[in-house]
Structure formats: C-alpha cells, structure tokens
Amino acid sequence: MDSIIRYIEENRQRYIDELIEIIKIPSISSSPDHSGEVVRCAHYLKDKMLAAGLTQAEIFLTPGHPLVYGEWLGAPGKPTVLIYGHYDVQPVDPLNEWETPPFEPSIRGQDLYGRGAVDDKGQVYIHLKAIEAFLKNRGTLPVNVKFIIEGEEEIGSEHLGYFLSAKQNLLTADLVVISDTPMLARDVPSICYGLRGITYMEVEVTSAQQDLHSGSFGGVAANPAVVLANIIAQLKFSSGHIAIPGFYDKVLLIEEAERRALASLPFNEKMFMEMSGLKEVTGEYGYSTLERVWARPSLDVNGMLSGFTGEGSKTIIPARAKAKISMRLVPEQDPDEIARLFEQFVHQLAPTSVTVSIQYLHGGKPFLAPCDHAAFQVGRQALEKGFGRPAAFIREGGSIPFVATIYEILRRPCLLLGFGLPDENSHAPNERLNLENYQRGIVSSAYLLEGLAGVALG
C-alpha cells in the first residue's frame, strides 16, 4: 500500500482543487431554475469517473434529475462494492448569512467552504480519488467497484427506488458503501449502523371564513391559533413521552449491551450544547442524550403560521393556523402507520368548533445494520489506519430514507462511513469540509478497498 498512500499524499492539493471545481456547480435539485446546472454537474461527474480510470460511466435519465453510474469490474472472483452518493445540494438561503458566496469555494484555516463541500460532493470524491490512486499506480483495483450517484437526494430520492428495481442486475454487488453521515466528533472516525426514520405531517385548523375583529368576536369565536397550540401541547407529556396512542407499540428497545456501548463513546455533552447553542438538554425521561437522539423516537414542531405577524398591532382572531410536525422513528416503526395514528389522535383532540385538515407530506423508514458483519470490521480497521485513531460505532439521529430503500431492494449490507463533522453546516449557511478529514478519508477508503478483497461478504 505504500505507493498508493504516497500517491494520495502527493496529490493532496490537486484533490482539493478538483473538489473546488465541482462545488462551483450550483446543482440545487429543488430549484427549477437550476435544473440545467444539475444536469451539467451529472455530466461533469461522469467525466471525472472516466478520468479516474473507471472503464464505464454513463448518465441515466429519470423523470426528475439524472443519475450517474460508473464501474470498474476487472477483478474476477473478488467482491463487488457499490458506492452510493449524491451530487445535488441544498438551497443556499439565507444568502446574507454566508461569509463567502456558496458557489465560490474558499479555504479558511483547515476548512473548505461552499455548498456541497461535505454534503455530499466531498464525500463522493473521497472514494473516487482513492480508486484513482489504485488505477493510476497499479492499473487495477483490489475489488470490483460500481458507483451510483444520484441528483435527487435533497428532494427525497423520488426516483431512486424505481431505478434500483429496474436496474437490479446492473447494480448487483456484495456490499453497499455510503458516505453521507457525520463522524461522532473531531478525531473520532465513525461507522454509522443506525438511522432514524421520519413521518412529516402538516396540520391546518380553520374556523371562520376570514379573520375576525377580536373586539366583536373575542370570547365567542374559536381561535385556530389557540386550538392548534392546545392540540400540539397534548401530543407529548411533560416527561417527554409522546402521547399518541399506539405510537410506541413497535419500538425496538435498546439492549443493555448497546446502552453500555453508547455510554462508553467519547461524547462531550457540554461541547454538544455549546455547538448547538442549547442552555440544557431535555427529552424523554430515563434515557441519555445519545439514546434520545439516536435510538428513541421524537416529535417536534418544525414551523407554525397564523394571524398577523407584522410590525405594530392588528387585533384579529385569525381564520386559520398551520403547523408542520415531524416525528423521528426508530427501527420497527412504520412511517405510514405512524402517520395514521397521528391523524387519528389529532382529530380526537380537535373541538367541534373548528375544522382540522391533515396532510402527510413524506415519510422514510429507519435503518439498523448488523455490526457483526465482516465488512464492518474491515471498515473499522480502514478508518483506524486512515486516521490513526480508534473508530467508533455510532447511530445517527437524522433520517436518510434511501438507505432503507437500497437495503430493501438490493438486499445487501450497507456500510455507512461518514467523513463530515456534526458542526459543518451541511444544510445551513457556511457549509464546510475539514480538509484534513478529506485527506484522511481518501486514505481510509483506499485501505477499505484493500481490506475488502480478503474477506467473504456473502
């Protein structure tokens, strides 16, 4: 491996320069005005795959944004690794909070700033550059490799499931490697084995046909804002336990061995609060912070809208009030079932003086991987060689629905290796990627490919 690692080190600056070039492409998948840039980014990535030495790369069109596929299959008898990532990025609003323009990448200290730096262009390039190091030095790879890089992850991966089902033969592999999760903390390389799912709802309460004068109708007309607030207040008990009947019926409980493992992780709660600006952590009674965030379900109000919110005063009773409410789910909970239970309970709480409408916006299934699979041990060893530090097994509190989609369709183990940090603003202004982690990630990916060649993944 000496020549491979040496090549990676010698090309450190070029790897950064090439990442800067793809970050410059504003591939915002949610913006119709940027659809051309999304397509341009797909073709740019295809060209980079071929330049790295893959023998095939092509664009697959969908009713939405295209997917990029690439392969190198010159290692007969060796495992095949399918690497998933995405090249689309989040919108940049609020633009005035960026210190430098989001698509004019800049380096400050050890960080590269720009939209898509960590989510997910940098993490895609980590694997592509490791593969390039082998092909430029040895002319071969230790394992067979396939890439599937989509352009719709930030808008729900709408067409990924259909593509996976339609192209199962093309995507046949022994292992799926995904890099779209964070490390536990700086200097703690991490393998993620669990993700929470999500059910996202919108609730609207209406009373009169229009806003009413609070002097003429205050005291007799139902106020949708107050009614909605009362409904929301009854969704959780003061203990943090969610009050929806049946909500916990299928929750997979944390086993004592895993609780001990989570408690042993190098997690700094004080630093966690400082990073997020929290005065204190709260939540479900009887569980630690990591257990609450990673292995227990949650319910949160994501937004509320009602009445007059401008400067000055306007004494009205609003005609309607709206709230967006999400529930993070843990293994064995089904997002569609939770949506049904939520809707039933909200209607039970609503008084007859108002009309309540509920919309199920989207859902995603949770995911839990078996850490005893051989690939996880190879992944841990690769991270430890790349970072020179022990690797941690962690869960992730966020939801990445495509992971469950990939697993259910391809039925292959999914190894989640994240190289970003929790505070790198992947969906916020001033998104960044630590360049030392970028370099260490490339080295780790190279060791991963080498290590997977020697294990049975079936």
PDB file of C-alpha atoms in Angstrom, residues 43-240:
ATOM      1  CA  HIS A  43     -22.001  15.141 -16.853  1.00  0.00           C
ATOM      2  CA  TYR A  44     -19.046  16.703 -15.037  1.00  0.00           C
ATOM      3  CA  LEU A  45     -19.053  13.825 -12.552  1.00  0.00           C
ATOM      4  CA  LYS A  46     -19.290  11.261 -15.346  1.00  0.00           C
ATOM      5  CA  ASP A  47     -16.201  12.770 -16.964  1.00  0.00           C
ATOM      6  CA  LYS A  48     -14.321  12.670 -13.662  1.00  0.00           C
ATOM      7  CA  MET A  49     -15.180   8.978 -13.236  1.00  0.00           C
ATOM      8  CA  LEU A  50     -13.658   8.180 -16.608  1.00  0.00           C
ATOM      9  CA  ALA A  51     -10.633  10.378 -15.895  1.00  0.00           C
ATOM     10  CA  ALA A  52     -10.073   8.450 -12.649  1.00  0.00           C
ATOM     11  CA  GLY A  53      -9.837   5.239 -14.644  1.00  0.00           C
ATOM     12  CA  LEU A  54     -13.279   3.649 -14.465  1.00  0.00           C
ATOM     13  CA  THR A  55     -13.924   1.626 -17.602  1.00  0.00           C
ATOM     14  CA  GLN A  56     -17.523   2.739 -17.959  1.00  0.00           C
ATOM     15  CA  ALA A  57     -19.577   5.750 -16.889  1.00  0.00           C
ATOM     16  CA  GLU A  58     -22.966   6.851 -18.140  1.00  0.00           C
ATOM     17  CA  ILE A  59     -25.913   9.100 -17.384  1.00  0.00           C
ATOM     18  CA  PHE A  60     -29.312   7.581 -16.648  1.00  0.00           C
ATOM     19  CA  LEU A  61     -32.234   9.926 -17.138  1.00  0.00           C
ATOM     20  CA  THR A  62     -35.255   9.894 -14.831  1.00  0.00           C
ATOM     21  CA  PRO A  63     -38.484  11.920 -14.839  1.00  0.00           C
ATOM     22  CA  GLY A  64     -36.571  14.187 -12.463  1.00  0.00           C
ATOM     23  CA  HIS A  65     -32.816  14.636 -12.288  1.00  0.00           C
ATOM     24  CA  PRO A  66     -30.305  12.174 -13.781  1.00  0.00           C
ATOM     25  CA  LEU A  67     -28.261   9.521 -12.019  1.00  0.00           C
ATOM     26  CA  VAL A  68     -24.594   8.877 -12.772  1.00  0.00           C
ATOM     27  CA  TYR A  69     -23.372   5.297 -12.971  1.00  0.00           C
ATOM     28  CA  GLY A  70     -19.780   4.137 -13.206  1.00  0.00           C
ATOM     29  CA  GLU A  71     -17.951   0.816 -12.932  1.00  0.00           C
ATOM     30  CA  TRP A  72     -14.642  -0.982 -12.955  1.00  0.00           C
ATOM     31  CA  LEU A  73     -15.094  -4.770 -12.980  1.00  0.00           C
ATOM     32  CA  GLY A  74     -11.615  -6.059 -13.661  1.00  0.00           C
ATOM     33  CA  ALA A  75     -11.166  -8.192 -10.530  1.00  0.00           C
ATOM     34  CA  PRO A  76     -12.822 -11.558 -11.263  1.00  0.00           C
ATOM     35  CA  GLY A  77     -13.530 -13.630  -8.186  1.00  0.00           C
ATOM     36  CA  LYS A  78     -13.249 -10.617  -5.865  1.00  0.00           C
ATOM     37  CA  PRO A  79     -16.160  -8.878  -4.105  1.00  0.00           C
ATOM     38  CA  THR A  80     -18.087  -6.103  -5.827  1.00  0.00           C
ATOM     39  CA  VAL A  81     -18.589  -2.866  -3.899  1.00  0.00           C
ATOM     40  CA  LEU A  82     -21.385  -0.450  -4.838  1.00  0.00           C
ATOM     41  CA  ILE A  83     -20.657   3.115  -3.729  1.00  0.00           C
ATOM     42  CA  TYR A  84     -23.657   5.422  -3.327  1.00  0.00           C
ATOM     43  CA  GLY A  85     -23.614   9.210  -3.064  1.00  0.00           C
ATOM     44  CA  HIS A  86     -25.381  12.290  -4.362  1.00  0.00           C
ATOM     45  CA  TYR A  87     -24.254  15.332  -6.291  1.00  0.00           C
ATOM     46  CA  ASP A  88     -27.281  17.560  -5.704  1.00  0.00           C
ATOM     47  CA  VAL A  89     -27.139  20.170  -2.958  1.00  0.00           C
ATOM     48  CA  GLN A  90     -29.409  22.129  -0.639  1.00  0.00           C
ATOM     49  CA  PRO A  91     -30.646  25.656  -1.401  1.00  0.00           C
ATOM     50  CA  VAL A  92     -28.408  28.424  -0.054  1.00  0.00           C
ATOM     51  CA  ASP A  93     -30.940  30.641   1.742  1.00  0.00           C
ATOM     52  CA  PRO A  94     -30.465  32.819   3.707  1.00  0.00           C
ATOM     53  CA  LEU A  95     -27.764  34.044   1.354  1.00  0.00           C
ATOM     54  CA  ASN A  96     -26.819  37.038   3.515  1.00  0.00           C
ATOM     55  CA  GLU A  97     -25.562  34.709   6.265  1.00  0.00           C
ATOM     56  CA  TRP A  98     -22.804  33.269   4.081  1.00  0.00           C
ATOM     57  CA  GLU A  99     -19.396  34.790   4.803  1.00  0.00           C
ATOM     58  CA  THR A 100     -18.307  33.994   1.241  1.00  0.00           C
ATOM     59  CA  PRO A 101     -20.509  33.113  -1.776  1.00  0.00           C
ATOM     60  CA  PRO A 102     -21.747  29.496  -1.547  1.00  0.00           C
ATOM     61  CA  PHE A 103     -20.616  28.563  -5.059  1.00  0.00           C
ATOM     62  CA  GLU A 104     -17.306  30.388  -4.914  1.00  0.00           C
ATOM     63  CA  PRO A 105     -15.448  27.955  -2.630  1.00  0.00           C
ATOM     64  CA  SER A 106     -12.897  29.407  -0.250  1.00  0.00           C
ATOM     65  CA  ILE A 107     -10.394  27.930   2.192  1.00  0.00           C
ATOM     66  CA  ARG A 108     -10.205  29.383   5.680  1.00  0.00           C
ATOM     67  CA  GLY A 109      -7.856  27.617   8.035  1.00  0.00           C
ATOM     68  CA  GLN A 110      -8.291  23.865   7.573  1.00  0.00           C
ATOM     69  CA  ASP A 111     -11.799  24.109   6.116  1.00  0.00           C
ATOM     70  CA  LEU A 112     -13.135  24.355   2.576  1.00  0.00           C
ATOM     71  CA  TYR A 113     -16.328  26.440   2.497  1.00  0.00           C
ATOM     72  CA  GLY A 114     -19.018  26.019  -0.142  1.00  0.00           C
ATOM     73  CA  ARG A 115     -22.417  24.455  -0.681  1.00  0.00           C
ATOM     74  CA  GLY A 116     -21.991  20.724  -1.199  1.00  0.00           C
ATOM     75  CA  ALA A 117     -18.490  20.577   0.312  1.00  0.00           C
ATOM     76  CA  VAL A 118     -19.463  17.981   2.905  1.00  0.00           C
ATOM     77  CA  ASP A 119     -22.971  17.064   1.713  1.00  0.00           C
ATOM     78  CA  ASP A 120     -22.122  15.218  -0.416  1.00  0.00           C
ATOM     79  CA  LYS A 121     -19.638  16.151  -3.140  1.00  0.00           C
ATOM     80  CA  GLY A 122     -16.602  15.953  -0.889  1.00  0.00           C
ATOM     81  CA  GLN A 123     -17.593  12.531   0.407  1.00  0.00           C
ATOM     82  CA  VAL A 124     -18.225  11.231  -3.123  1.00  0.00           C
ATOM     83  CA  TYR A 125     -14.786  12.452  -4.181  1.00  0.00           C
ATOM     84  CA  ILE A 126     -13.159  10.703  -1.216  1.00  0.00           C
ATOM     85  CA  HIS A 127     -13.984   7.327  -2.744  1.00  0.00           C
ATOM     86  CA  LEU A 128     -13.375   8.377  -6.344  1.00  0.00           C
ATOM     87  CA  LYS A 129      -9.877   9.671  -5.542  1.00  0.00           C
ATOM     88  CA  ALA A 130      -8.967   6.522  -3.605  1.00  0.00           C
ATOM     89  CA  ILE A 131      -9.961   4.466  -6.630  1.00  0.00           C
ATOM     90  CA  GLU A 132      -7.942   6.751  -8.893  1.00  0.00           C
ATOM     91  CA  ALA A 133      -4.863   6.194  -6.703  1.00  0.00           C
ATOM     92  CA  PHE A 134      -5.031   2.433  -7.322  1.00  0.00           C
ATOM     93  CA  LEU A 135      -5.746   2.662 -11.029  1.00  0.00           C
ATOM     94  CA  LYS A 136      -3.008   5.211 -11.719  1.00  0.00           C
ATOM     95  CA  ASN A 137      -0.436   3.200  -9.738  1.00  0.00           C
ATOM     96  CA  ARG A 138      -1.338  -0.455 -10.196  1.00  0.00           C
ATOM     97  CA  GLY A 139      -3.659  -0.274 -13.172  1.00  0.00           C
ATOM     98  CA  THR A 140      -6.075  -2.414 -11.186  1.00  0.00           C
ATOM     99  CA  LEU A 141      -8.277  -2.416  -8.084  1.00  0.00           C
ATOM    100  CA  PRO A 142      -8.369  -4.934  -5.213  1.00  0.00           C
ATOM    101  CA  VAL A 143     -12.144  -5.347  -5.700  1.00  0.00           C
ATOM    102  CA  ASN A 144     -14.749  -4.635  -8.333  1.00  0.00           C
ATOM    103  CA  VAL A 145     -16.375  -1.231  -7.958  1.00  0.00           C
ATOM    104  CA  LYS A 146     -19.640   0.334  -9.052  1.00  0.00           C
ATOM    105  CA  PHE A 147     -20.869   3.885  -8.431  1.00  0.00           C
ATOM    106  CA  ILE A 148     -24.426   5.176  -8.346  1.00  0.00           C
ATOM    107  CA  ILE A 149     -24.529   8.917  -7.669  1.00  0.00           C
ATOM    108  CA  GLU A 150     -27.980  10.492  -7.748  1.00  0.00           C
ATOM    109  CA  GLY A 151     -29.224  14.041  -8.206  1.00  0.00           C
ATOM    110  CA  GLU A 152     -32.372  13.952  -6.073  1.00  0.00           C
ATOM    111  CA  GLU A 153     -31.278  13.056  -2.539  1.00  0.00           C
ATOM    112  CA  GLU A 154     -32.036  16.526  -1.219  1.00  0.00           C
ATOM    113  CA  ILE A 155     -35.612  16.277  -2.520  1.00  0.00           C
ATOM    114  CA  GLY A 156     -36.398  12.803  -1.218  1.00  0.00           C
ATOM    115  CA  SER A 157     -34.733  10.486  -3.776  1.00  0.00           C
ATOM    116  CA  GLU A 158     -38.060  10.274  -5.565  1.00  0.00           C
ATOM    117  CA  HIS A 159     -36.881   8.137  -8.489  1.00  0.00           C
ATOM    118  CA  LEU A 160     -34.113   6.152  -6.808  1.00  0.00           C
ATOM    119  CA  GLY A 161     -36.337   3.241  -5.772  1.00  0.00           C
ATOM    120  CA  TYR A 162     -37.683   2.760  -9.284  1.00  0.00           C
ATOM    121  CA  PHE A 163     -34.170   2.898 -10.730  1.00  0.00           C
ATOM    122  CA  LEU A 164     -32.844   0.350  -8.243  1.00  0.00           C
ATOM    123  CA  SER A 165     -35.722  -2.022  -9.006  1.00  0.00           C
ATOM    124  CA  ALA A 166     -35.390  -1.623 -12.758  1.00  0.00           C
ATOM    125  CA  LYS A 167     -31.591  -1.996 -12.755  1.00  0.00           C
ATOM    126  CA  GLN A 168     -31.022  -4.689 -10.144  1.00  0.00           C
ATOM    127  CA  ASN A 169     -28.827  -6.738 -12.483  1.00  0.00           C
ATOM    128  CA  LEU A 170     -26.666  -3.724 -13.262  1.00  0.00           C
ATOM    129  CA  LEU A 171     -26.304  -2.870  -9.567  1.00  0.00           C
ATOM    130  CA  THR A 172     -25.592  -6.368  -8.271  1.00  0.00           C
ATOM    131  CA  ALA A 173     -22.969  -6.113  -5.528  1.00  0.00           C
ATOM    132  CA  ASP A 174     -21.764  -7.767  -2.343  1.00  0.00           C
ATOM    133  CA  LEU A 175     -21.671  -4.571  -0.286  1.00  0.00           C
ATOM    134  CA  VAL A 176     -23.030  -1.018  -0.469  1.00  0.00           C
ATOM    135  CA  VAL A 177     -20.800   1.769   0.867  1.00  0.00           C
ATOM    136  CA  ILE A 178     -22.450   5.094   1.681  1.00  0.00           C
ATOM    137  CA  SER A 179     -20.741   8.258   2.882  1.00  0.00           C
ATOM    138  CA  ASP A 180     -23.405  10.800   3.841  1.00  0.00           C
ATOM    139  CA  THR A 181     -23.270  10.697   7.646  1.00  0.00           C
ATOM    140  CA  PRO A 182     -21.122  12.606  10.162  1.00  0.00           C
ATOM    141  CA  MET A 183     -18.362  11.455  12.459  1.00  0.00           C
ATOM    142  CA  LEU A 184     -19.148  11.486  16.161  1.00  0.00           C
ATOM    143  CA  ALA A 185     -16.663  14.303  16.733  1.00  0.00           C
ATOM    144  CA  ARG A 186     -13.355  15.684  15.509  1.00  0.00           C
ATOM    145  CA  ASP A 187     -10.675  12.962  15.608  1.00  0.00           C
ATOM    146  CA  VAL A 188     -13.295  10.243  16.137  1.00  0.00           C
ATOM    147  CA  PRO A 189     -13.696   8.347  12.826  1.00  0.00           C
ATOM    148  CA  SER A 190     -17.092   6.689  12.829  1.00  0.00           C
ATOM    149  CA  ILE A 191     -19.156   3.911  11.321  1.00  0.00           C
ATOM    150  CA  CYS A 192     -22.890   4.540  11.468  1.00  0.00           C
ATOM    151  CA  TYR A 193     -25.045   1.447  11.963  1.00  0.00           C
ATOM    152  CA  GLY A 194     -28.427   3.001  12.683  1.00  0.00           C
ATOM    153  CA  LEU A 195     -30.616   5.780  11.282  1.00  0.00           C
ATOM    154  CA  ARG A 196     -33.938   7.104  12.465  1.00  0.00           C
ATOM    155  CA  GLY A 197     -36.866   7.241  10.076  1.00  0.00           C
ATOM    156  CA  ILE A 198     -39.333  10.084   9.700  1.00  0.00           C
ATOM    157  CA  THR A 199     -43.010  10.910   9.385  1.00  0.00           C
ATOM    158  CA  TYR A 200     -43.692  14.516   8.391  1.00  0.00           C
ATOM    159  CA  MET A 201     -47.186  15.985   8.797  1.00  0.00           C
ATOM    160  CA  GLU A 202     -48.928  19.304   8.207  1.00  0.00           C
ATOM    161  CA  VAL A 203     -51.918  20.290  10.347  1.00  0.00           C
ATOM    162  CA  GLU A 204     -54.261  23.174   9.487  1.00  0.00           C
ATOM    163  CA  VAL A 205     -57.038  24.442  11.764  1.00  0.00           C
ATOM    164  CA  THR A 206     -59.726  26.775  10.393  1.00  0.00           C
ATOM    165  CA  SER A 207     -62.768  28.453  11.955  1.00  0.00           C
ATOM    166  CA  ALA A 208     -64.337  31.476  10.247  1.00  0.00           C
ATOM    167  CA  GLN A 209     -64.118  32.212   6.534  1.00  0.00           C
ATOM    168  CA  GLN A 210     -61.949  35.259   7.228  1.00  0.00           C
ATOM    169  CA  ASP A 211     -60.099  36.943  10.081  1.00  0.00           C
ATOM    170  CA  LEU A 212     -62.464  38.379  12.692  1.00  0.00           C
ATOM    171  CA  HIS A 213     -62.300  41.524  14.843  1.00  0.00           C
ATOM    172  CA  SER A 214     -61.201  40.390  18.289  1.00  0.00           C
ATOM    173  CA  GLY A 215     -63.292  43.085  19.941  1.00  0.00           C
ATOM    174  CA  SER A 216     -66.505  41.939  18.256  1.00  0.00           C
ATOM    175  CA  PHE A 217     -65.859  38.191  18.361  1.00  0.00           C
ATOM    176  CA  GLY A 218     -63.293  37.650  21.142  1.00  0.00           C
ATOM    177  CA  GLY A 219     -64.753  35.277  23.700  1.00  0.00           C
ATOM    178  CA  VAL A 220     -67.235  33.589  21.360  1.00  0.00           C
ATOM    179  CA  ALA A 221     -65.245  32.600  18.262  1.00  0.00           C
ATOM    180  CA  ALA A 222     -62.828  29.704  18.370  1.00  0.00           C
ATOM    181  CA  ASN A 223     -59.291  30.921  17.780  1.00  0.00           C
ATOM    182  CA  PRO A 224     -57.463  28.478  15.450  1.00  0.00           C
ATOM    183  CA  ALA A 225     -54.062  29.533  16.805  1.00  0.00           C
ATOM    184  CA  VAL A 226     -55.108  28.726  20.356  1.00  0.00           C
ATOM    185  CA  VAL A 227     -56.814  25.484  19.310  1.00  0.00           C
ATOM    186  CA  LEU A 228     -53.730  24.365  17.380  1.00  0.00           C
ATOM    187  CA  ALA A 229     -51.474  25.274  20.298  1.00  0.00           C
ATOM    188  CA  ASN A 230     -53.648  23.198  22.631  1.00  0.00           C
ATOM    189  CA  ILE A 231     -53.525  20.235  20.244  1.00  0.00           C
ATOM    190  CA  ILE A 232     -49.746  20.448  19.979  1.00  0.00           C
ATOM    191  CA  ALA A 233     -49.403  20.718  23.750  1.00  0.00           C
ATOM    192  CA  GLN A 234     -51.250  17.410  24.159  1.00  0.00           C
ATOM    193  CA  LEU A 235     -49.024  15.478  21.756  1.00  0.00           C
ATOM    194  CA  LYS A 236     -46.357  14.975  24.439  1.00  0.00           C
ATOM    195  CA  PHE A 237     -46.379  14.510  28.190  1.00  0.00           C
ATOM    196  CA  SER A 238     -44.140  16.586  30.457  1.00  0.00           C
ATOM    197  CA  SER A 239     -41.906  13.501  30.780  1.00  0.00           C
ATOM    198  CA  GLY A 240     -41.039  13.797  27.084  1.00  0.00           C
TER     199      GLY A 240
END
